[in-house]
Structure formats: C-alpha cells, structure tokens
XYZ file of C-alpha atoms in Angstrom:
227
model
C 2.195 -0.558 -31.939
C 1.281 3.212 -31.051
C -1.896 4.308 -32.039
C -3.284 7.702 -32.549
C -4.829 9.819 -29.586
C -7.956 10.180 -29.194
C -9.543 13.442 -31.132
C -12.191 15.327 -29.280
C -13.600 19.017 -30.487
C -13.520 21.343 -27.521
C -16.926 22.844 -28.082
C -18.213 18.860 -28.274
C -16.666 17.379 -25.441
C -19.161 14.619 -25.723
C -17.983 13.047 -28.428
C -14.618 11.542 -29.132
C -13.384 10.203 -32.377
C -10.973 7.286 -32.874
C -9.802 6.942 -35.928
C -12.709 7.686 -38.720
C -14.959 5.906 -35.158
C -17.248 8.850 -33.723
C -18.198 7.716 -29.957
C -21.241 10.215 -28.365
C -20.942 9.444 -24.435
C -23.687 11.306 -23.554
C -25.024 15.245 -24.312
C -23.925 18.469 -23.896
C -26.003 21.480 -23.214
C -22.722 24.139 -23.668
C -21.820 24.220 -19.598
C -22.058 19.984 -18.843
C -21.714 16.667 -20.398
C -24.758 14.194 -19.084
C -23.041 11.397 -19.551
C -24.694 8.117 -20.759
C -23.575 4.838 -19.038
C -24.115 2.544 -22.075
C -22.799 4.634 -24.200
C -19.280 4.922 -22.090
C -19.064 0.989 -21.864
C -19.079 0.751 -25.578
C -16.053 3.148 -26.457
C -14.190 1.651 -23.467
C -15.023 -1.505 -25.114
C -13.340 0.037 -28.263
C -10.666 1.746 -26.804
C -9.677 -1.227 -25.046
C -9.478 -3.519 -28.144
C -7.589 -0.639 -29.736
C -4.637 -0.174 -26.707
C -4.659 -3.992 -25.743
C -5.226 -5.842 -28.399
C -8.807 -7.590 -30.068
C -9.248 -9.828 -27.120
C -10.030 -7.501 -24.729
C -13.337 -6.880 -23.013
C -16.294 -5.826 -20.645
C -17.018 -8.434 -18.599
C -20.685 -7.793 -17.378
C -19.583 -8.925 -13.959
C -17.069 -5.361 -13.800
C -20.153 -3.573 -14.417
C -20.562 -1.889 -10.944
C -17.180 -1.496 -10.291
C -16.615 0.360 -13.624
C -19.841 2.555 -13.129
C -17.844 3.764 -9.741
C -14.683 4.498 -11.519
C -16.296 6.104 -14.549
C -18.678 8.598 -12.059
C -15.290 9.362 -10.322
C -13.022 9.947 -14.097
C -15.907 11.951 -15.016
C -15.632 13.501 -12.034
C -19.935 13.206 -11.583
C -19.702 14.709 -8.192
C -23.111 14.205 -7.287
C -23.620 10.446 -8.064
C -19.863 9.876 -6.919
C -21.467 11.300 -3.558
C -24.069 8.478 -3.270
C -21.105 6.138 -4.259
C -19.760 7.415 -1.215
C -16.500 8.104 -3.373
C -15.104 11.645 -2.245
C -13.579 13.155 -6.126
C -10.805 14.904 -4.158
C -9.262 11.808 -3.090
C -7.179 9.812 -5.486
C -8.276 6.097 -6.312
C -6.996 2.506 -4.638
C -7.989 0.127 -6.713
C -7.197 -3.289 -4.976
C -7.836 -7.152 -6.271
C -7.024 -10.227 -7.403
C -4.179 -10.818 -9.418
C -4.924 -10.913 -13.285
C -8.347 -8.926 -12.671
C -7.959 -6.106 -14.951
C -7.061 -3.327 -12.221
C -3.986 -2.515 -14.307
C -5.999 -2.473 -17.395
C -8.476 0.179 -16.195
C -6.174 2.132 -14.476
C -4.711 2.982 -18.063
C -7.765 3.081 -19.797
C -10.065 5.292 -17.838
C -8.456 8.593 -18.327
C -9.482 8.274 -21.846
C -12.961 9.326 -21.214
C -11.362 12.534 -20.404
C -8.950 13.683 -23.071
C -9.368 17.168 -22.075
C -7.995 16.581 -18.655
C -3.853 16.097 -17.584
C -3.582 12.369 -17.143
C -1.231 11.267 -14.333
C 2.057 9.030 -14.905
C 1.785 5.605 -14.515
C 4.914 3.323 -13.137
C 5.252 0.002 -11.850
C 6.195 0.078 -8.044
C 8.871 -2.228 -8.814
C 10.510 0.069 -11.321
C 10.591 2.713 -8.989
C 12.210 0.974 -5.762
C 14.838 -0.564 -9.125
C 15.727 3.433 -9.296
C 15.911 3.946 -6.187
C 18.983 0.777 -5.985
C 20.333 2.691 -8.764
C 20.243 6.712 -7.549
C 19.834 6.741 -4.041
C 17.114 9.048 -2.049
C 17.507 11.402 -4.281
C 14.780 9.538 -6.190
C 12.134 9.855 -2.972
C 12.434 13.565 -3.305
C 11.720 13.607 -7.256
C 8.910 12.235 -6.385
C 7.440 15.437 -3.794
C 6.711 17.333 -7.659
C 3.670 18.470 -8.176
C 2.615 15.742 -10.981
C 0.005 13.222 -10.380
C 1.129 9.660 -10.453
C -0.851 5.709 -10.754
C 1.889 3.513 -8.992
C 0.905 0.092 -10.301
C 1.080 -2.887 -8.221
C 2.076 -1.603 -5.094
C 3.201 -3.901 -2.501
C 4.577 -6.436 -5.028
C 8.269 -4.572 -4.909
C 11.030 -5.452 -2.543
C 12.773 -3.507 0.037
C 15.523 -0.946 -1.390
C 18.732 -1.308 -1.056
C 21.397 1.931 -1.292
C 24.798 1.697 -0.341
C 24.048 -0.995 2.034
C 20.929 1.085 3.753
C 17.801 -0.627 3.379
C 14.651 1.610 2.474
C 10.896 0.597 2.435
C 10.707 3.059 -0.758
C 7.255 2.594 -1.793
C 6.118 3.757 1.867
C 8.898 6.469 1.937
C 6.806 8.048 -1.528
C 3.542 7.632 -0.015
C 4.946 9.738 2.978
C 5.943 12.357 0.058
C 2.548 12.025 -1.757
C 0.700 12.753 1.459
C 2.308 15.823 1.586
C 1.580 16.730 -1.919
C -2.089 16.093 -1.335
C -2.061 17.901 1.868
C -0.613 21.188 0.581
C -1.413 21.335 -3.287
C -4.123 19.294 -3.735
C -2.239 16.544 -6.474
C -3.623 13.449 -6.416
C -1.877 9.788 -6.483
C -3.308 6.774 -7.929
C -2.466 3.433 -6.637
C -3.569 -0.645 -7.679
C -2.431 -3.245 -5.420
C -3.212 -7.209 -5.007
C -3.258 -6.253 -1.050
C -6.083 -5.709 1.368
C -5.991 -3.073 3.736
C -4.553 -5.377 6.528
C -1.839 -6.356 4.239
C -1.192 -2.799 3.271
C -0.660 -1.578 7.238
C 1.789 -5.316 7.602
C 3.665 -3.772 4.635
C 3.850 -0.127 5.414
C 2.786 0.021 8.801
C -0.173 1.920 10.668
C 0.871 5.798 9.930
C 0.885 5.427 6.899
C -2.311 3.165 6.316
C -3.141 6.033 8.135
C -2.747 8.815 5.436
C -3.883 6.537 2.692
C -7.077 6.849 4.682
C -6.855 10.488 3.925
C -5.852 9.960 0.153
C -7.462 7.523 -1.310
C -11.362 5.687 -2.723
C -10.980 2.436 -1.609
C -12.524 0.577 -4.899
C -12.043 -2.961 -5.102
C -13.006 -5.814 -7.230
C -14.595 -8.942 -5.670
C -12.659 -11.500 -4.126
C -13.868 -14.301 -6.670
C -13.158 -11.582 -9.649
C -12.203 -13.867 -12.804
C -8.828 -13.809 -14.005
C -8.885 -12.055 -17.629
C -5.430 -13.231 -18.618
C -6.505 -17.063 -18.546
C-alpha cells in the first residue's frame, strides 16, 4: 500500500505533516532548524508505523545509534563533529542480521523532505543485472546519483559470458571515483565487519571505503526486530 509523501511548507521546514498529523521537530528562527531529539523519535516512530506496518518501533536500546544517524541526516555538523562522524562521507551502517539497519536506512531521509534522497537497491539485485547485461551495468553506475546498496556482501560473484566479476567491489571502485571528483555520496548496510569486508573485497578497496564512509554500527548483541 503507497502512502502519501510527506508535506512540509518551505518557509516551516520544522514541521512536517502526515496525513491531517502535524509533527514540529524542533524550531526555526528563518536561517536554521534546532532540532529537538524527542521530538524526531516520535515522528520516526510514526513514520515508521505508517511505511512498515503498526508493529514497528523505537526500541530504547537504538537510541544512541539513531541520535548519530539523525545528527548526520540532519546534517548537524557541529554535534556530528563530536560524534566524530565527518557529514561529507556517506554512511556504513553494519550489524546483525534482522537489526533494523535496512529499516533506517529507508526511513531516515524522511526527516529531510526538502533534500534529494538517494536510490536504494539490494546488492543482490544489482550483481542479478549484472548476469543479465554485462559490464555495461558497472559503468551505469559511475552517474552522478547517490545510491544506499542494501546488504552488501550477502550477493554472489557475477557471472557474464563465462567471466566471473566481484561486482559489488567493481561499483565501489566506481563510487570512489564519484566521491573523489563530484562529491556524490554512497550509502551502504552490511551484516559484515570490517575484516570481513577486506576478505570479501580485498585491502584497496577496504581502503577507499575508509575514505567514503561513517562507520556506524549497531551492537553485536542488537535484538532481532523481526522475531
């Protein structure tokens, strides 16, 4: 079921409407929001019953983690600064399987209405295109959109006219290039630590994901919200 977008006023910024629901996040003096913390954890609640259904919530252990991502959507440079989260750099959100990373990932950038949201696609889907079209699918993705690849690490090796392909690592190669020369972020959630990452894709490119990404990970012992 789609619902409607949500409705924000361009001189209120502040306050977003879903449905006939008004939700203030914080003031505005006319030049900045001062966002409220509270106040975002209550229309996330909201907006997350709304996109995934009435048994959604915010568990109070996610608190932390959440008030990292939030700063960072927000993009509150100065507290993302004592977060030691850099707001050039896209996110890697990493974690347990059936934590929620997914979940967030999709429902963050609707604080920000009034910002370009990135596309979001499974990192199995892609490396199934690339079995289907070749390389020529690597180099679509070298545009100059901003992209959340979900789940990466979970996808097999590609396969194209009997040439296998480590896709996923071929498109971070591409991405890192993007960043470098235009400034377009990537997004990425993965089950894998950093070790696993570098066994996966191998030390040059852990390398650059150094360079592009927040590392922000749940805990270890992080619940899982599907049970």
């Amino acid at each position: 079921m789609k619902h409607p977008a949500t409705v924000f006023n361009p001189q209120q910024p502040h306050i977003l409407f879903e449905g006939a629901t008004q939700f203030k996040l914080g003031s505005f003096d006319g030049k900045a929001i001062c966002y409220d913390f509270p106040k975002i954890l209550t229309y996330l609640d909201a907006k997350g019953k709304l996109l995934f259904g009435k048994n959604f919530k915010i568990y109070e252990d996610d608190h932390e983690l959440l008030l990292k991502l939030a700063s960072y959507f927000i993009q509150d440079h100065k507290y993302c600064k004592k977060l030691d989260i850099d707001t050039e750099k896209g996110i890697l959100l990493s974690g347990p399987v059936g934590c929620g990373k997914t979940t967030l990932m999709r429902l963050l950038p609707h604080l920000v209405p009034h910002k370009k949201n990135y596309a979001f696609i499974p990192a199995r889907n892609i490396v199934f295109g690339f079995n289907g079209i070749g390389f020529k699918l690597i180099e679509d993705y070298s545009d100059n959109k901003a992209y959340c690849f979900d789940d990466l690490g979970v996808e097999h090796i590609g396969r194209y006219y009997g040439k296998d392909c480590n896709v996923m690592g071929e498109i971070l190669i591409s991405r890192y290039e993007v960043f470098k020369q235009k400034d377009i972020l990537t997004h990425i959630t993965t089950n894998l630590n950093a070790e696993e990452l570098q066994e996966k894709y191998g030390e040059r490119i852990r390398s650059r994901m150094r360079e592009m990404f927040n590392l922000v990970a749940f805990g270890e012992n992080s619940r899982d919200k599907r049970k």
